[in-house]
C-alpha positions as a LaTeX table, in Angstrom:
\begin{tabular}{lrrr}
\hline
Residue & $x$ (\AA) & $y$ (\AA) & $z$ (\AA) \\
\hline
Unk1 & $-55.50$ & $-20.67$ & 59.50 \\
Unk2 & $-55.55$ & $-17.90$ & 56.36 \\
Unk3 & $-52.73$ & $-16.08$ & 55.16 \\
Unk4 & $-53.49$ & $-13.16$ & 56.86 \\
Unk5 & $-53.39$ & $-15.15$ & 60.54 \\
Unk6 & $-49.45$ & $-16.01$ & 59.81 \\
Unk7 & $-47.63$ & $-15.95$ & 63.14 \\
Unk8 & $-45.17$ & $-13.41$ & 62.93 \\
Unk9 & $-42.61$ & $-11.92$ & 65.44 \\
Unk10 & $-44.40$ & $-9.01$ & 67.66 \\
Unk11 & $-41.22$ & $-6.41$ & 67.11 \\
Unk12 & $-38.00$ & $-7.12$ & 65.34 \\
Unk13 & $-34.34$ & $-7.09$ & 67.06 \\
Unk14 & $-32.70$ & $-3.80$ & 66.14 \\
Unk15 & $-30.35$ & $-3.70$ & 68.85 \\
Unk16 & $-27.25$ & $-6.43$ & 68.90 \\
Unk17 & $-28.65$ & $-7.28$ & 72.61 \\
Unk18 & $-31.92$ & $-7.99$ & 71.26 \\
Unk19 & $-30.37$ & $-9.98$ & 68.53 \\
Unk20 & $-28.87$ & $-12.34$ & 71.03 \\
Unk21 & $-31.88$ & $-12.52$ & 72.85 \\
Unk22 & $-34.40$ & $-13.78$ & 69.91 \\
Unk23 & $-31.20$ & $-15.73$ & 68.78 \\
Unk24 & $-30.89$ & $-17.77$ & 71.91 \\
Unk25 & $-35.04$ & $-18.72$ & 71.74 \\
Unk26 & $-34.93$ & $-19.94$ & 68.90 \\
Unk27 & $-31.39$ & $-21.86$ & 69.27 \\
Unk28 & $-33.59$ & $-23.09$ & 72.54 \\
Unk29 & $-36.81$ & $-24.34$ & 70.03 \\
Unk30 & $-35.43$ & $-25.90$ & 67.40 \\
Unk31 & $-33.01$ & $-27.84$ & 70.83 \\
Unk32 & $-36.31$ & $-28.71$ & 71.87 \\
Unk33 & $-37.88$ & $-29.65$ & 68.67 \\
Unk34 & $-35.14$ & $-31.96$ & 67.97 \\
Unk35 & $-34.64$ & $-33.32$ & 71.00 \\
Unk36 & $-38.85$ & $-33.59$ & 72.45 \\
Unk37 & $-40.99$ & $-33.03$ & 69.22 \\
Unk38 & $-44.02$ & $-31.34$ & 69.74 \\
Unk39 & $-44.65$ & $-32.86$ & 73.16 \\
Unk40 & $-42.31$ & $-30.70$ & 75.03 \\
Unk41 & $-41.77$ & $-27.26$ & 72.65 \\
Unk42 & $-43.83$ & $-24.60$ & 75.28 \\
Unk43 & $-43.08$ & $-21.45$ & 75.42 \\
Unk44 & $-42.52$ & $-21.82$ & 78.92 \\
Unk45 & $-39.81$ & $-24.74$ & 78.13 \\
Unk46 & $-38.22$ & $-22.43$ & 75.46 \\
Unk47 & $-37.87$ & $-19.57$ & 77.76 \\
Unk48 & $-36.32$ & $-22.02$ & 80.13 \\
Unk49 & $-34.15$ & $-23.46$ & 77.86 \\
Unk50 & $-33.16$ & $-20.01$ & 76.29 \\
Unk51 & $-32.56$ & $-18.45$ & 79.43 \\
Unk52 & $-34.54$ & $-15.35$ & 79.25 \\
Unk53 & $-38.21$ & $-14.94$ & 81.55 \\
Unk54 & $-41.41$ & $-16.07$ & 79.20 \\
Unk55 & $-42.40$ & $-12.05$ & 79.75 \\
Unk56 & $-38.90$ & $-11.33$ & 77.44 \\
Unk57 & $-39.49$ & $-14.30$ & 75.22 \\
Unk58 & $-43.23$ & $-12.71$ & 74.92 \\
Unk59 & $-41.72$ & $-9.26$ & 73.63 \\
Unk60 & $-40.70$ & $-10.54$ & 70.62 \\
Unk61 & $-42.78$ & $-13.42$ & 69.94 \\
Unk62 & $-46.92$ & $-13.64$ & 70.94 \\
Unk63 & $-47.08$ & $-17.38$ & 70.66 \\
Unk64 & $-45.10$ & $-20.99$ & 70.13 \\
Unk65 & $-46.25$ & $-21.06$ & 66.19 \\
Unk66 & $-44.64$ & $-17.65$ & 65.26 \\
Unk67 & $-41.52$ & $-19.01$ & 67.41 \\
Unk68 & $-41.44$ & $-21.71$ & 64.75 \\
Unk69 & $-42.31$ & $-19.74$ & 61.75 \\
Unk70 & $-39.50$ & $-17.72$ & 61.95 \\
Unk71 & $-37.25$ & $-21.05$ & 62.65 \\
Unk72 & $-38.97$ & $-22.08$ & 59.50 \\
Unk73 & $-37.91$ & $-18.98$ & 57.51 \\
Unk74 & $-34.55$ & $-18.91$ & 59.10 \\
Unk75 & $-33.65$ & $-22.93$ & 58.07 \\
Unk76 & $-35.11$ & $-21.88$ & 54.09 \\
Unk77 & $-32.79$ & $-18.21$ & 54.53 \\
Unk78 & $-29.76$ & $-21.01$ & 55.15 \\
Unk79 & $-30.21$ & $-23.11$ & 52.59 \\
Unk80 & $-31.23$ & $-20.60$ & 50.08 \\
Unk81 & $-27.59$ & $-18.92$ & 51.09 \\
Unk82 & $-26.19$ & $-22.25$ & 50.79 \\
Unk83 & $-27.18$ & $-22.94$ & 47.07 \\
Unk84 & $-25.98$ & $-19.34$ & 46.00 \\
Unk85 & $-22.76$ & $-19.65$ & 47.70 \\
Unk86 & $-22.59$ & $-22.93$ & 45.81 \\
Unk87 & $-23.44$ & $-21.40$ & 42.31 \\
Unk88 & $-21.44$ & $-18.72$ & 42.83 \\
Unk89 & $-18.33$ & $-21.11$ & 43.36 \\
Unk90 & $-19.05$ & $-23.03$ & 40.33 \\
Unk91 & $-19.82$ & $-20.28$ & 37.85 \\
Unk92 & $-18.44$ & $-21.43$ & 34.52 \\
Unk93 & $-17.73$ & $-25.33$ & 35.55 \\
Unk94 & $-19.69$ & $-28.01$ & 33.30 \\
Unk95 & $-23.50$ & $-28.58$ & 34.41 \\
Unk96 & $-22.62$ & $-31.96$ & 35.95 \\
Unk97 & $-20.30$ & $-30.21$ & 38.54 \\
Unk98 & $-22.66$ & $-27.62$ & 39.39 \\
Unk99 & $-25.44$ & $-30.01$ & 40.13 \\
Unk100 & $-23.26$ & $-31.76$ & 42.41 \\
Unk101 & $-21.94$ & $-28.81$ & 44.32 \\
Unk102 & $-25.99$ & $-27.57$ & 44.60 \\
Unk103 & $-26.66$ & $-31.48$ & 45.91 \\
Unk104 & $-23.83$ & $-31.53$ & 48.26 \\
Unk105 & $-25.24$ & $-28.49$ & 49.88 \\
Unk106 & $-28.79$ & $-29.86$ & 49.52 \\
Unk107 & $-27.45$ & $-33.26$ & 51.51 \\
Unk108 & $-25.57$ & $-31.10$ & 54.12 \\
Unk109 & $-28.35$ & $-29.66$ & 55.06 \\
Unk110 & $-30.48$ & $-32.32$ & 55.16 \\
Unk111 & $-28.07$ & $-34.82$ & 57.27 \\
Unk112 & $-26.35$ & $-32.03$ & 59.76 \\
Unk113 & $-29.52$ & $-32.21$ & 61.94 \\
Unk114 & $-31.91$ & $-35.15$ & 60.56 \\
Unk115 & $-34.49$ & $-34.82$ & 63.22 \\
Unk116 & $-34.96$ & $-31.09$ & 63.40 \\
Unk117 & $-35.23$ & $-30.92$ & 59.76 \\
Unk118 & $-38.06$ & $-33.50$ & 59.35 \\
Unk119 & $-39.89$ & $-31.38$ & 62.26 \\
Unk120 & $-39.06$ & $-27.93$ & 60.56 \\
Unk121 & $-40.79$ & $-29.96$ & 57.24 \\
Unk122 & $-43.79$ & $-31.01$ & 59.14 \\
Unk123 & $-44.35$ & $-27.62$ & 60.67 \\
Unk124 & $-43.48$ & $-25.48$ & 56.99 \\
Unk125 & $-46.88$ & $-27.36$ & 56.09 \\
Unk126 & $-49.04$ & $-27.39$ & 58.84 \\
Unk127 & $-48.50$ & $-23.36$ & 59.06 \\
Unk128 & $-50.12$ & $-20.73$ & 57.12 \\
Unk129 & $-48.91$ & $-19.01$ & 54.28 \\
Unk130 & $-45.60$ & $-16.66$ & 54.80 \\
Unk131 & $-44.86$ & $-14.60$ & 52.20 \\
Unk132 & $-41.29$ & $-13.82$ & 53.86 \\
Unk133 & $-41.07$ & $-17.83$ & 53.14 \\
Unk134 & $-42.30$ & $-17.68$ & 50.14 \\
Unk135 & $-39.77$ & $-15.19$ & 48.96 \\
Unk136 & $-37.14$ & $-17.49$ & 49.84 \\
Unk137 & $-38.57$ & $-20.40$ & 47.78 \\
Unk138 & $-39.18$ & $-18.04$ & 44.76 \\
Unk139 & $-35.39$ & $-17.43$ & 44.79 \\
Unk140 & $-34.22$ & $-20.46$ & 44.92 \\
Unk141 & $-36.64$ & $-21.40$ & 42.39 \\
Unk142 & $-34.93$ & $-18.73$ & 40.36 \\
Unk143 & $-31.38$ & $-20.37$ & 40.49 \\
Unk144 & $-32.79$ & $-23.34$ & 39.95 \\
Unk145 & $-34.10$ & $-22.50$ & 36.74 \\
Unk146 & $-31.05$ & $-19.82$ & 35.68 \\
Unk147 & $-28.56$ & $-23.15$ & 36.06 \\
Unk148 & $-31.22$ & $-25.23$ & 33.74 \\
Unk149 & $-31.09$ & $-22.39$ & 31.58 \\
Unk150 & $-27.27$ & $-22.02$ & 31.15 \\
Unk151 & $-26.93$ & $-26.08$ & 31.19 \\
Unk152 & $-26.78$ & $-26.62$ & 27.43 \\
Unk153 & $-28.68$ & $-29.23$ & 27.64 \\
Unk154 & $-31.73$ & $-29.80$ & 25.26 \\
Unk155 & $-34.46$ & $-30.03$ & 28.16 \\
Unk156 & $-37.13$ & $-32.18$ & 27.86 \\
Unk157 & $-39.87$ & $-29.65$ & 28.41 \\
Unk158 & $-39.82$ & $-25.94$ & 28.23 \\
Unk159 & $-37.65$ & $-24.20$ & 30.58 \\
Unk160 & $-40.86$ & $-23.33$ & 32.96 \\
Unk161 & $-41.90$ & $-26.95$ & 33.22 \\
Unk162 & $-38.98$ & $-28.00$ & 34.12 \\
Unk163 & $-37.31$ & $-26.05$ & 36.83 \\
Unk164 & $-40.56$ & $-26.83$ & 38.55 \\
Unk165 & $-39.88$ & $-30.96$ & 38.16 \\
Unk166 & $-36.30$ & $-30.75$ & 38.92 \\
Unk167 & $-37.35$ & $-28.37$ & 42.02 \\
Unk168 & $-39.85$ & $-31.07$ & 43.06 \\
Unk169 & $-37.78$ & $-34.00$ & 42.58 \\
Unk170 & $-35.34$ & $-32.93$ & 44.72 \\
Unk171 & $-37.51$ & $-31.40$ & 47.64 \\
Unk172 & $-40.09$ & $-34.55$ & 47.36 \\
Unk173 & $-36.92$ & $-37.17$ & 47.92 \\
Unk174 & $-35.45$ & $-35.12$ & 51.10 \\
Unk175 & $-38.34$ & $-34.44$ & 52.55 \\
Unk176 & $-39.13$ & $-38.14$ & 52.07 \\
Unk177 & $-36.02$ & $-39.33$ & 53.18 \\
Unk178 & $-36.79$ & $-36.97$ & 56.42 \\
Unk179 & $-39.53$ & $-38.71$ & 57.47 \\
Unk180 & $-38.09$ & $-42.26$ & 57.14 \\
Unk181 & $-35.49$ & $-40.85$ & 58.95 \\
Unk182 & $-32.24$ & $-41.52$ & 56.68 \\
Unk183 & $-28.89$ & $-40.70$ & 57.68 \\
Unk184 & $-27.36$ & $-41.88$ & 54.96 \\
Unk185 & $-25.81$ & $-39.10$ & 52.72 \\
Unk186 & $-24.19$ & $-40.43$ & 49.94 \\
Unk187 & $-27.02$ & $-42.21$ & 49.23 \\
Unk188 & $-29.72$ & $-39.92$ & 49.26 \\
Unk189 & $-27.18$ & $-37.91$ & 47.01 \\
Unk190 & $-27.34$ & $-40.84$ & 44.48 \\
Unk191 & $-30.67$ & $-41.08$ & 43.91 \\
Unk192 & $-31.44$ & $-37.71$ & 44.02 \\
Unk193 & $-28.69$ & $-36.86$ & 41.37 \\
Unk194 & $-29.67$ & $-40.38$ & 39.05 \\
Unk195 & $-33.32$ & $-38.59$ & 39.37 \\
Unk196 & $-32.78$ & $-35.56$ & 38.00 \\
Unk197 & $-30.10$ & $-36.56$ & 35.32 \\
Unk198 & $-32.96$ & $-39.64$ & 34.66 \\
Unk199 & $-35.50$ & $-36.75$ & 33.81 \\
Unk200 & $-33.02$ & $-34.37$ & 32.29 \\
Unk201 & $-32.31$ & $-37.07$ & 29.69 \\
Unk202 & $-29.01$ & $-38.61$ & 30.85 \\
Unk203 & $-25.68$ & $-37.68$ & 31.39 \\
Unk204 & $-24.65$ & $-34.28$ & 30.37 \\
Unk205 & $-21.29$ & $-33.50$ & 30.04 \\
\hline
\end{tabular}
């Protein structure tokens, strides 16, 4: 699959019925994802599930994959929110209490639904390129980098370099921890933060 066969919607929701409608398939799939995996997630059993006739479910999506694209974007759009929110709240506090309020909303959203998130993870790479995705990351790669840049902290590596380490450190261990199926929050929050204080250089103030 190239980037130009991404499965998007057919029409967006402009209407607040039609909101509720595409809302309540894909509350349905990711119910189904989390609850059957792959084995049951039809779009006949998402319909069902949802409530609406597959012809309905059909206006707004042409397939199952661009049902879970846009649950894809949707669970990136949250977390992205998330991690502003979180910066926003913090502006001015030390680095230290910033990166914990980031990981705390990093761990939330990891642990508030373990086994849909390990499917959305699986799915986010078996799909093809989205650049509405792809936004999302780039912005959160952005506030990753603007807190690294307004640490103080003498980084190890330039500024570039590093945002993408710290980035990967933290999306490699969750996404890891996904698949082993962890529940356990506080300490995927430990290691996560001892990794990127480890590679930072220590403990900053």
């Amino acid at each position: 699959m190239t980037s130009a066969e991404t499965p998007t919607p057919r029409k967006r929701p402009v209407q607040a019925r039609s909101a509720i409608t595409v809302d309540a398939i894909l509350t349905a799939a990711a119910h189904i994802l989390e609850g059957e995996g792959m084995e049951g997630y039809t779009t006949n059993a998402i319909a069902a599930r949802a409530g609406v006739s597959i012809g309905s479910l059909y206006q707004y999506f042409p397939n199952k994959e661009a049902i879970t694209a846009a649950l894809v974007l949707a669970d990136a759009e949250r977390l992205y929110e998330g991690l502003q929110a979180a910066s926003d709240a913090s502006a001015g506090a030390p680095f230290l209490s910033r990166l914990e309020a980031l990981l705390d909303v990093v761990i939330a959203h990891q642990m508030d639904r373990p086994a849909l998130a390990r499917m959305i993870d699986m799915e986010e790479r078996r799909l093809a390129h989205d650049p509405a995705l792809q936004a999302v990351h780039e912005a959160g790669f952005a506030l990753v980098r603007q807190e690294l840049q307004q640490s103080g902290l003498s980084l190890p590596f330039g500024l570039e370099a590093c945002t993408v380490d710290v980035f990967a450190i933290v999306l490699g261990i969750c996404d890891t921890a996904g698949e082993r199926g962890e529940t356990d929050g506080d300490s995927l929050k430990a290691r996560i933060r001892h990794a990127v204080l480890s590679y930072l250089g220590g403990r900053p103030s």
